[in-house]
Amino acid sequence: MEQEKTVTMELSASRVLRFGLILGVLLLVGACAPPPAKETQRFFWPLPPNQPRIEYIGFIQSDQDVREGGENALKTAILGRERPQPLFEKPMAVLGRKDSVLVTDAGLGKVLFLDFSGHQIRYLQNKDGKDIPFRLPVDLAEDDQGRIYVADSLQKAIFVFSPEGKELYSFKSGELNRPVGLAVDSARQRLLLVDAERQAVLLFGLEGDFRGSFGKRGSGEGEFNFPLDLDLDPQGNIYVLDSLNARVQIFDPEGHFLRTFGSRGTNPGSFQLAKSIAVSRFGQIYVTDSLAHNFVIFDLQGRYLQTIGGKHWSGSGKVVPGGFYMPEGVDVDAEGSIWIVDGLNRMLHHYQYLTEAYLQAHPIEPGQAYLPPALKNMDRVQ
């Protein structure tokens, strides 16, 4: 009997020892294994089951967002952070370029040059290397050589800079009363300007020679009521944001009326106070609506596609992807990056149109599509 007890105890001890060894091995393997992959939240419009078309990339609010940037800054701001010292005072227009962005600031009286590759912030400068004090820089554009054009509404002047931001020349014209929108037609070597006081589109050579105009005040075809901006498609067709008529008018390169779209109201595809327009080479038209606190997307025929955004005040330090407080300028670059000035939040938002090349480099993984709860009722898509 004692012998049986001894055998049983030895077997039990052996089992305990084996269990302990197995457990130790499992713990050791677990400790050596890499941690589970953390799910990355990405912000898309529209949400599944619709096919995502636009992704929110990030924002520029302070100098640290240029000098540091990255995913951590976005996460910190979404979760909430102390309100940083704003980089902008009264931002108005934006020009997106590869590795840099330029922003006109009416409050500072300057044009900021945000160099992302060098993580630097500077200003457009004159020939002596000093920052140029503009009176009211309202819009800017770029030609196919990378030269930068800035319209100053109060000076009734156009300033031209090298791709690096050094002044080349400037010109004034007695034809200009109140320039507010600017585009460059490199193929035809000309500038197109919207003049809000003349209620017309004015055409100049790149050196400043006046070439003509079209439009007058009214509500008919080819007539304007406080036009604020314009842009061109790859064929040179002219898209004029006819703000107080709550519409976009489209003209051929010679200024002949083609078609119009838009209406006043709160329905999808309508405008409350349209402020800026950008035309993408991928076939989309982007229009910011200041009073609706969003931007609206159309195809080149004027068919409504999507509304993105809603009212959000970031004074608490919390940034909401898609949240705006009276957006102003919009621009889209050759790669499909969309830049939007968030006026009263004094910041700049960066979105990306999901091109084939972008999706190959940044594929959407299962579970990544996310929309902040505050904006879920604003995810409108046609």
Short mmCIF file of C-alpha atoms in Angstrom, two decimals:
data_model
loop_
_atom_site.label_atom_id
_atom_site.label_comp_id
_atom_site.label_asym_id
_atom_site.label_seq_id
_atom_site.Cartn_x
_atom_site.Cartn_y
_atom_site.Cartn_z
CA MET A 1 0.00 0.00 0.00
CA GLU A 2 2.82 2.42 0.92
CA GLN A 3 4.57 1.45 -2.32
CA GLU A 4 1.44 2.31 -4.37
CA LYS A 5 1.21 5.73 -2.64
CA THR A 6 4.85 6.43 -3.41
CA VAL A 7 4.39 5.52 -7.11
CA THR A 8 1.27 7.72 -7.33
CA MET A 9 3.04 10.70 -5.76
CA GLU A 10 6.03 10.27 -8.09
CA LEU A 11 3.68 10.21 -11.14
CA SER A 12 1.89 13.37 -9.91
CA ALA A 13 5.18 15.17 -9.36
CA SER A 14 6.32 14.14 -12.83
CA ARG A 15 3.13 15.53 -14.41
CA VAL A 16 3.51 18.82 -12.51
CA LEU A 17 7.13 19.09 -13.64
CA ARG A 18 6.21 18.44 -17.29
CA PHE A 19 3.35 20.97 -17.12
CA GLY A 20 5.71 23.54 -15.63
CA LEU A 21 8.28 22.94 -18.36
CA ILE A 22 5.63 23.26 -21.11
CA LEU A 23 4.22 26.43 -19.54
CA GLY A 24 7.70 27.91 -19.28
CA VAL A 25 8.42 27.18 -22.94
CA LEU A 26 5.10 28.75 -23.99
CA LEU A 27 5.79 31.87 -21.94
CA LEU A 28 9.29 32.11 -23.39
CA VAL A 29 7.98 31.78 -26.94
CA GLY A 30 5.31 34.39 -26.23
CA ALA A 31 7.90 36.78 -24.86
CA CYS A 32 10.04 36.39 -27.97
CA ALA A 33 7.14 36.73 -30.41
CA PRO A 34 6.51 40.18 -31.94
CA PRO A 35 3.59 42.13 -30.45
CA PRO A 36 0.31 41.93 -32.38
CA ALA A 37 0.01 44.47 -35.16
CA LYS A 38 -1.78 47.59 -34.05
CA GLU A 39 -4.77 48.45 -36.20
CA THR A 40 -4.29 51.77 -37.96
CA GLN A 41 -7.29 54.04 -38.24
CA ARG A 42 -7.60 55.77 -41.59
CA PHE A 43 -10.26 58.27 -42.52
CA PHE A 44 -12.12 57.74 -45.80
CA TRP A 45 -15.09 59.12 -47.71
CA PRO A 46 -17.44 57.53 -48.46
CA LEU A 47 -17.48 54.64 -46.00
CA PRO A 48 -18.00 51.00 -47.04
CA PRO A 49 -19.99 49.44 -48.59
CA ASN A 50 -19.40 52.40 -50.93
CA GLN A 51 -15.99 52.50 -52.56
CA PRO A 52 -13.71 54.97 -50.73
CA ARG A 53 -12.57 57.85 -52.94
CA ILE A 54 -10.97 60.37 -50.56
CA GLU A 55 -8.63 59.89 -47.58
CA TYR A 56 -7.81 62.41 -44.86
CA ILE A 57 -4.03 62.64 -44.52
CA GLY A 58 -3.36 65.33 -41.93
CA PHE A 59 -3.24 69.03 -41.13
CA ILE A 60 -0.97 72.03 -40.66
CA GLN A 61 -1.85 74.20 -37.67
CA SER A 62 1.44 75.26 -36.09
CA ASP A 63 5.13 75.34 -36.91
CA GLN A 64 5.63 71.99 -35.18
CA ASP A 65 3.31 70.34 -37.72
CA VAL A 66 5.76 71.35 -40.46
CA ARG A 67 8.94 70.68 -38.52
CA GLU A 68 7.71 67.39 -37.04
CA GLY A 69 4.50 66.29 -38.77
CA GLY A 70 3.77 62.59 -39.11
CA GLU A 71 1.11 60.23 -37.85
CA ASN A 72 1.75 60.90 -34.17
CA ALA A 73 0.85 64.57 -34.53
CA LEU A 74 -2.45 63.66 -36.19
CA LYS A 75 -3.33 61.11 -33.50
CA THR A 76 -2.44 63.54 -30.73
CA ALA A 77 -4.60 66.28 -32.19
CA ILE A 78 -7.57 63.97 -32.78
CA LEU A 79 -7.40 62.79 -29.18
CA GLY A 80 -6.88 66.36 -28.03
CA ARG A 81 -3.88 68.52 -27.26
CA GLU A 82 -3.16 71.95 -25.89
CA ARG A 83 -4.01 74.49 -28.56
CA PRO A 84 -0.69 75.30 -30.25
CA GLN A 85 0.45 78.73 -31.33
CA PRO A 86 -1.20 79.14 -34.76
CA LEU A 87 1.05 79.36 -37.78
CA PHE A 88 -1.59 81.38 -39.65
CA GLU A 89 -3.53 84.52 -38.80
CA LYS A 90 -6.02 84.84 -41.66
CA PRO A 91 -5.21 82.19 -44.27
CA MET A 92 -7.01 82.55 -47.60
CA ALA A 93 -5.60 80.66 -50.59
CA VAL A 94 -3.39 77.60 -50.99
CA LEU A 95 -1.13 76.18 -53.68
CA GLY A 96 -0.14 72.52 -53.40
CA ARG A 97 3.18 71.40 -54.90
CA LYS A 98 5.40 68.36 -54.59
CA ASP A 99 7.06 68.49 -51.15
CA SER A 100 5.79 72.01 -50.40
CA VAL A 101 2.68 74.15 -49.99
CA LEU A 102 2.20 77.91 -50.23
CA VAL A 103 -0.49 79.78 -48.30
CA THR A 104 -1.56 83.42 -48.61
CA ASP A 105 -2.27 85.08 -45.28
CA ALA A 106 -4.21 88.36 -45.34
CA GLY A 107 -3.65 88.91 -41.61
CA LEU A 108 0.13 88.56 -41.80
CA GLY A 109 0.32 90.25 -45.20
CA LYS A 110 2.63 87.47 -46.38
CA VAL A 111 2.74 84.28 -48.40
CA LEU A 112 4.06 81.34 -46.39
CA PHE A 113 6.28 78.76 -48.08
CA LEU A 114 5.99 75.45 -46.19
CA ASP A 115 8.88 73.20 -47.19
CA PHE A 116 8.03 69.66 -46.09
CA SER A 117 11.18 68.01 -47.41
CA GLY A 118 13.39 70.42 -45.46
CA HIS A 119 10.90 70.83 -42.58
CA GLN A 120 11.24 74.60 -42.90
CA ILE A 121 8.91 77.61 -42.95
CA ARG A 122 9.80 80.72 -44.90
CA TYR A 123 8.12 83.52 -46.86
CA LEU A 124 8.19 84.70 -50.45
CA GLN A 125 11.04 87.18 -50.82
CA ASN A 126 12.01 90.11 -53.01
CA LYS A 127 15.18 90.36 -55.10
CA ASP A 128 17.15 91.54 -52.04
CA GLY A 129 16.21 88.43 -50.08
CA LYS A 130 13.76 90.19 -47.76
CA ASP A 131 10.23 88.97 -47.02
CA ILE A 132 7.70 90.75 -49.22
CA PRO A 133 4.97 92.59 -47.28
CA PHE A 134 1.80 92.14 -49.34
CA ARG A 135 -1.26 94.29 -48.67
CA LEU A 136 -3.94 91.70 -49.46
CA PRO A 137 -2.61 88.50 -51.08
CA VAL A 138 -5.79 86.76 -52.19
CA ASP A 139 -4.75 83.98 -54.57
CA LEU A 140 -1.80 82.22 -56.14
CA ALA A 141 -1.05 79.81 -58.97
CA GLU A 142 1.85 78.01 -60.66
CA ASP A 143 2.90 77.59 -64.29
CA ASP A 144 4.44 74.53 -65.93
CA GLN A 145 7.95 75.81 -65.10
CA GLY A 146 7.18 75.98 -61.39
CA ARG A 147 7.03 79.79 -61.28
CA ILE A 148 4.64 81.17 -58.66
CA TYR A 149 2.10 83.93 -59.35
CA VAL A 150 0.46 85.92 -56.53
CA ALA A 151 -2.49 88.31 -56.90
CA ASP A 152 -2.62 91.23 -54.45
CA SER A 153 -6.12 92.66 -54.49
CA LEU A 154 -5.39 96.02 -52.81
CA GLN A 155 -2.23 96.71 -54.81
CA LYS A 156 -4.02 95.64 -58.01
CA ALA A 157 -0.84 93.81 -58.91
CA ILE A 158 0.54 90.41 -59.87
CA PHE A 159 3.86 89.23 -58.42
CA VAL A 160 5.90 86.48 -60.07
CA PHE A 161 8.45 84.32 -58.24
CA SER A 162 10.95 81.60 -59.04
CA PRO A 163 10.12 78.02 -58.00
CA GLU A 164 12.25 78.65 -54.89
CA GLY A 165 10.21 81.71 -53.91
CA LYS A 166 12.46 84.60 -55.05
CA GLU A 167 10.81 87.54 -56.81
CA LEU A 168 11.36 87.72 -60.57
CA TYR A 169 9.08 90.61 -61.56
CA SER A 170 5.66 92.15 -60.95
CA PHE A 171 3.15 94.14 -62.94
CA LYS A 172 0.11 96.34 -62.47
CA SER A 173 -2.64 97.16 -64.93
CA GLY A 174 -5.27 99.83 -65.22
CA GLU A 175 -7.61 97.02 -66.25
CA LEU A 176 -7.48 95.53 -62.75
CA ASN A 177 -9.95 96.80 -60.17
CA ARG A 178 -10.22 94.02 -57.61
CA PRO A 179 -8.52 90.76 -58.61
CA VAL A 180 -9.62 87.89 -56.38
CA GLY A 181 -8.95 84.68 -58.33
CA LEU A 182 -5.98 83.59 -60.43
CA ALA A 183 -5.10 80.74 -62.80
CA VAL A 184 -2.25 80.11 -65.25
CA ASP A 185 -2.80 78.68 -68.73
CA SER A 186 0.73 77.55 -69.59
CA ALA A 187 -0.27 76.08 -72.96
CA ARG A 188 -1.48 79.51 -74.12
CA GLN A 189 1.09 81.49 -72.13
CA ARG A 190 -1.46 83.56 -70.28
CA LEU A 191 -2.92 84.47 -66.90
CA LEU A 192 -6.63 84.45 -66.14
CA LEU A 193 -7.93 86.67 -63.35
CA VAL A 194 -11.36 87.02 -61.81
CA ASP A 195 -12.12 90.65 -61.01
CA ALA A 196 -14.93 90.88 -58.44
CA GLU A 197 -15.51 94.60 -59.00
CA ARG A 198 -15.61 94.37 -62.79
CA GLN A 199 -17.65 91.13 -62.59
CA ALA A 200 -15.48 89.68 -65.36
CA VAL A 201 -12.65 87.34 -66.29
CA LEU A 202 -9.53 89.18 -67.49
CA LEU A 203 -6.77 87.68 -69.65
CA PHE A 204 -3.11 88.75 -69.57
CA GLY A 205 0.12 87.50 -71.06
CA LEU A 206 2.59 86.09 -68.57
CA GLU A 207 4.53 89.38 -68.69
CA GLY A 208 1.42 91.46 -68.02
CA ASP A 209 0.15 92.47 -71.47
CA PHE A 210 -3.65 92.76 -71.45
CA ARG A 211 -5.35 90.39 -73.91
CA GLY A 212 -9.05 90.92 -73.27
CA SER A 213 -11.93 89.98 -70.99
CA PHE A 214 -15.35 88.39 -70.92
CA GLY A 215 -18.38 88.62 -68.64
CA LYS A 216 -20.47 91.32 -67.00
CA ARG A 217 -22.79 91.64 -64.01
CA GLY A 218 -26.01 89.64 -64.19
CA SER A 219 -27.54 86.20 -63.77
CA GLY A 220 -27.68 85.03 -67.38
CA GLU A 221 -25.26 82.79 -69.24
CA GLY A 222 -21.80 84.32 -69.19
CA GLU A 223 -22.82 86.89 -66.57
CA PHE A 224 -21.52 87.01 -63.00
CA ASN A 225 -22.54 88.14 -59.54
CA PHE A 226 -19.42 88.53 -57.42
CA PRO A 227 -17.23 85.79 -58.94
CA LEU A 228 -14.52 84.73 -56.49
CA ASP A 229 -12.31 82.13 -58.14
CA LEU A 230 -11.54 80.16 -61.28
CA ASP A 231 -9.53 77.17 -62.46
CA LEU A 232 -8.75 75.27 -65.66
CA ASP A 233 -9.08 71.66 -66.75
CA PRO A 234 -6.33 69.92 -68.77
CA GLN A 235 -7.97 71.05 -72.04
CA GLY A 236 -7.91 74.70 -70.99
CA ASN A 237 -11.64 75.02 -70.32
CA ILE A 238 -12.35 77.73 -67.75
CA TYR A 239 -14.39 77.03 -64.59
CA VAL A 240 -15.58 80.23 -62.90
CA LEU A 241 -17.00 80.19 -59.37
CA ASP A 242 -19.93 82.61 -59.68
CA SER A 243 -20.39 82.90 -55.93
CA LEU A 244 -23.47 85.05 -55.36
CA ASN A 245 -25.26 83.34 -58.25
CA ALA A 246 -24.49 80.08 -56.36
CA ARG A 247 -23.16 78.29 -59.41
CA VAL A 248 -20.15 77.32 -61.48
CA GLN A 249 -19.99 78.46 -65.10
CA ILE A 250 -17.83 76.64 -67.63
CA PHE A 251 -16.31 78.29 -70.73
CA ASP A 252 -14.10 77.05 -73.53
CA PRO A 253 -10.54 78.47 -73.81
CA GLU A 254 -11.83 81.33 -75.98
CA GLY A 255 -14.36 82.35 -73.32
CA HIS A 256 -17.47 80.93 -75.01
CA PHE A 257 -20.12 79.70 -72.57
CA LEU A 258 -20.50 75.90 -72.41
CA ARG A 259 -22.66 75.01 -69.40
CA THR A 260 -23.39 75.76 -65.77
CA PHE A 261 -24.27 73.84 -62.62
CA GLY A 262 -25.14 74.54 -59.01
CA SER A 263 -27.92 76.26 -57.09
CA ARG A 264 -28.49 78.01 -53.78
CA GLY A 265 -29.67 75.92 -50.83
CA THR A 266 -28.82 73.12 -48.44
CA ASN A 267 -29.55 70.11 -50.66
CA PRO A 268 -26.61 67.94 -51.74
CA GLY A 269 -24.78 69.67 -54.57
CA SER A 270 -26.07 73.16 -53.77
CA PHE A 271 -24.17 76.09 -52.27
CA GLN A 272 -24.71 78.47 -49.37
CA LEU A 273 -21.58 80.59 -49.89
CA ALA A 274 -19.09 79.04 -52.30
CA LYS A 275 -15.57 80.44 -51.79
CA SER A 276 -13.02 78.58 -53.92
CA ILE A 277 -12.74 76.05 -56.75
CA ALA A 278 -10.11 73.55 -57.92
CA VAL A 279 -10.22 71.27 -60.95
CA SER A 280 -8.30 67.99 -60.86
CA ARG A 281 -6.64 66.29 -63.80
CA PHE A 282 -8.35 63.12 -62.55
CA GLY A 283 -11.76 64.54 -63.46
CA GLN A 284 -13.15 66.09 -60.28
CA ILE A 285 -14.21 69.62 -59.34
CA TYR A 286 -13.78 70.66 -55.69
CA VAL A 287 -15.72 73.63 -54.28
CA THR A 288 -15.44 74.91 -50.71
CA ASP A 289 -18.61 76.25 -49.09
CA SER A 290 -17.84 78.63 -46.26
CA LEU A 291 -21.29 78.79 -44.66
CA ALA A 292 -21.91 75.05 -44.98
CA HIS A 293 -18.46 74.32 -43.49
CA ASN A 294 -17.67 71.65 -46.10
CA PHE A 295 -16.44 71.02 -49.59
CA VAL A 296 -18.44 69.54 -52.45
CA ILE A 297 -17.18 67.31 -55.26
CA PHE A 298 -18.55 67.16 -58.83
CA ASP A 299 -17.43 65.54 -62.06
CA LEU A 300 -16.39 67.70 -65.02
CA GLN A 301 -19.96 67.70 -66.33
CA GLY A 302 -21.17 69.20 -63.06
CA ARG A 303 -22.79 66.04 -61.70
CA TYR A 304 -22.79 65.89 -57.90
CA LEU A 305 -20.56 63.19 -56.39
CA GLN A 306 -19.88 63.80 -52.69
CA THR A 307 -20.03 66.26 -49.81
CA ILE A 308 -17.29 66.09 -47.19
CA GLY A 309 -17.18 67.90 -43.88
CA GLY A 310 -19.21 69.68 -41.27
CA LYS A 311 -18.91 72.45 -38.70
CA HIS A 312 -16.23 71.96 -36.05
CA TRP A 313 -14.41 74.49 -33.89
CA SER A 314 -10.90 73.34 -32.99
CA GLY A 315 -10.40 75.93 -30.26
CA SER A 316 -10.25 73.14 -27.68
CA GLY A 317 -7.18 71.76 -29.45
CA LYS A 318 -9.03 68.76 -30.87
CA VAL A 319 -8.90 68.30 -34.64
CA VAL A 320 -11.64 66.34 -36.40
CA PRO A 321 -10.86 64.99 -39.88
CA GLY A 322 -13.53 66.59 -42.06
CA GLY A 323 -14.34 69.28 -39.51
CA PHE A 324 -14.20 72.89 -40.76
CA TYR A 325 -15.07 76.36 -39.56
CA MET A 326 -15.63 78.51 -42.66
CA PRO A 327 -13.25 76.93 -45.19
CA GLU A 328 -11.63 79.20 -47.77
CA GLY A 329 -9.19 78.22 -50.53
CA VAL A 330 -8.80 74.79 -52.12
CA ASP A 331 -6.17 73.36 -54.45
CA VAL A 332 -5.41 69.93 -55.90
CA ASP A 333 -1.99 69.00 -57.25
CA ALA A 334 -0.87 66.67 -60.04
CA GLU A 335 -0.76 63.66 -57.68
CA GLY A 336 -4.32 64.15 -56.38
CA SER A 337 -3.40 65.78 -53.06
CA ILE A 338 -6.19 68.13 -51.97
CA TRP A 339 -5.35 71.09 -49.74
CA ILE A 340 -8.08 73.12 -48.02
CA VAL A 341 -7.73 76.30 -45.96
CA ASP A 342 -9.83 76.12 -42.77
CA GLY A 343 -10.37 79.84 -42.24
CA LEU A 344 -11.55 80.44 -38.68
CA ASN A 345 -9.74 77.37 -37.34
CA ARG A 346 -6.60 78.94 -38.84
CA MET A 347 -5.26 75.71 -40.25
CA LEU A 348 -4.68 73.74 -43.42
CA HIS A 349 -6.14 70.28 -44.14
CA HIS A 350 -4.64 67.67 -46.44
CA TYR A 351 -6.77 65.06 -48.26
CA GLN A 352 -5.87 62.58 -50.97
CA TYR A 353 -7.89 61.40 -53.95
CA LEU A 354 -7.42 57.63 -54.13
CA THR A 355 -5.62 57.23 -57.44
CA GLU A 356 -4.44 53.82 -58.61
CA ALA A 357 -0.84 54.76 -57.89
CA TYR A 358 -1.70 55.94 -54.37
CA LEU A 359 -3.65 52.75 -53.55
CA GLN A 360 -0.78 50.59 -54.76
CA ALA A 361 1.53 52.40 -52.35
CA HIS A 362 -1.07 52.63 -49.54
CA PRO A 363 -3.51 49.69 -49.84
CA ILE A 364 -6.60 49.78 -47.64
CA GLU A 365 -6.49 46.90 -45.15
CA PRO A 366 -9.64 45.36 -43.58
CA GLY A 367 -10.88 47.34 -40.61
CA GLN A 368 -8.95 50.51 -41.41
CA ALA A 369 -11.84 52.56 -42.80
CA TYR A 370 -13.04 54.87 -40.06
CA LEU A 371 -15.10 58.06 -39.81
CA PRO A 372 -15.20 60.15 -36.64
CA PRO A 373 -18.63 59.73 -34.97
CA ALA A 374 -19.17 63.50 -35.05
CA LEU A 375 -19.23 63.38 -38.85
CA LYS A 376 -21.13 60.16 -39.55
CA ASN A 377 -24.33 62.01 -40.36
CA MET A 378 -22.41 64.14 -42.85
CA ASP A 379 -21.11 61.29 -45.01
CA ARG A 380 -23.21 62.17 -48.05
CA VAL A 381 -22.56 60.41 -51.33
CA GLN A 382 -24.38 60.21 -54.63
#
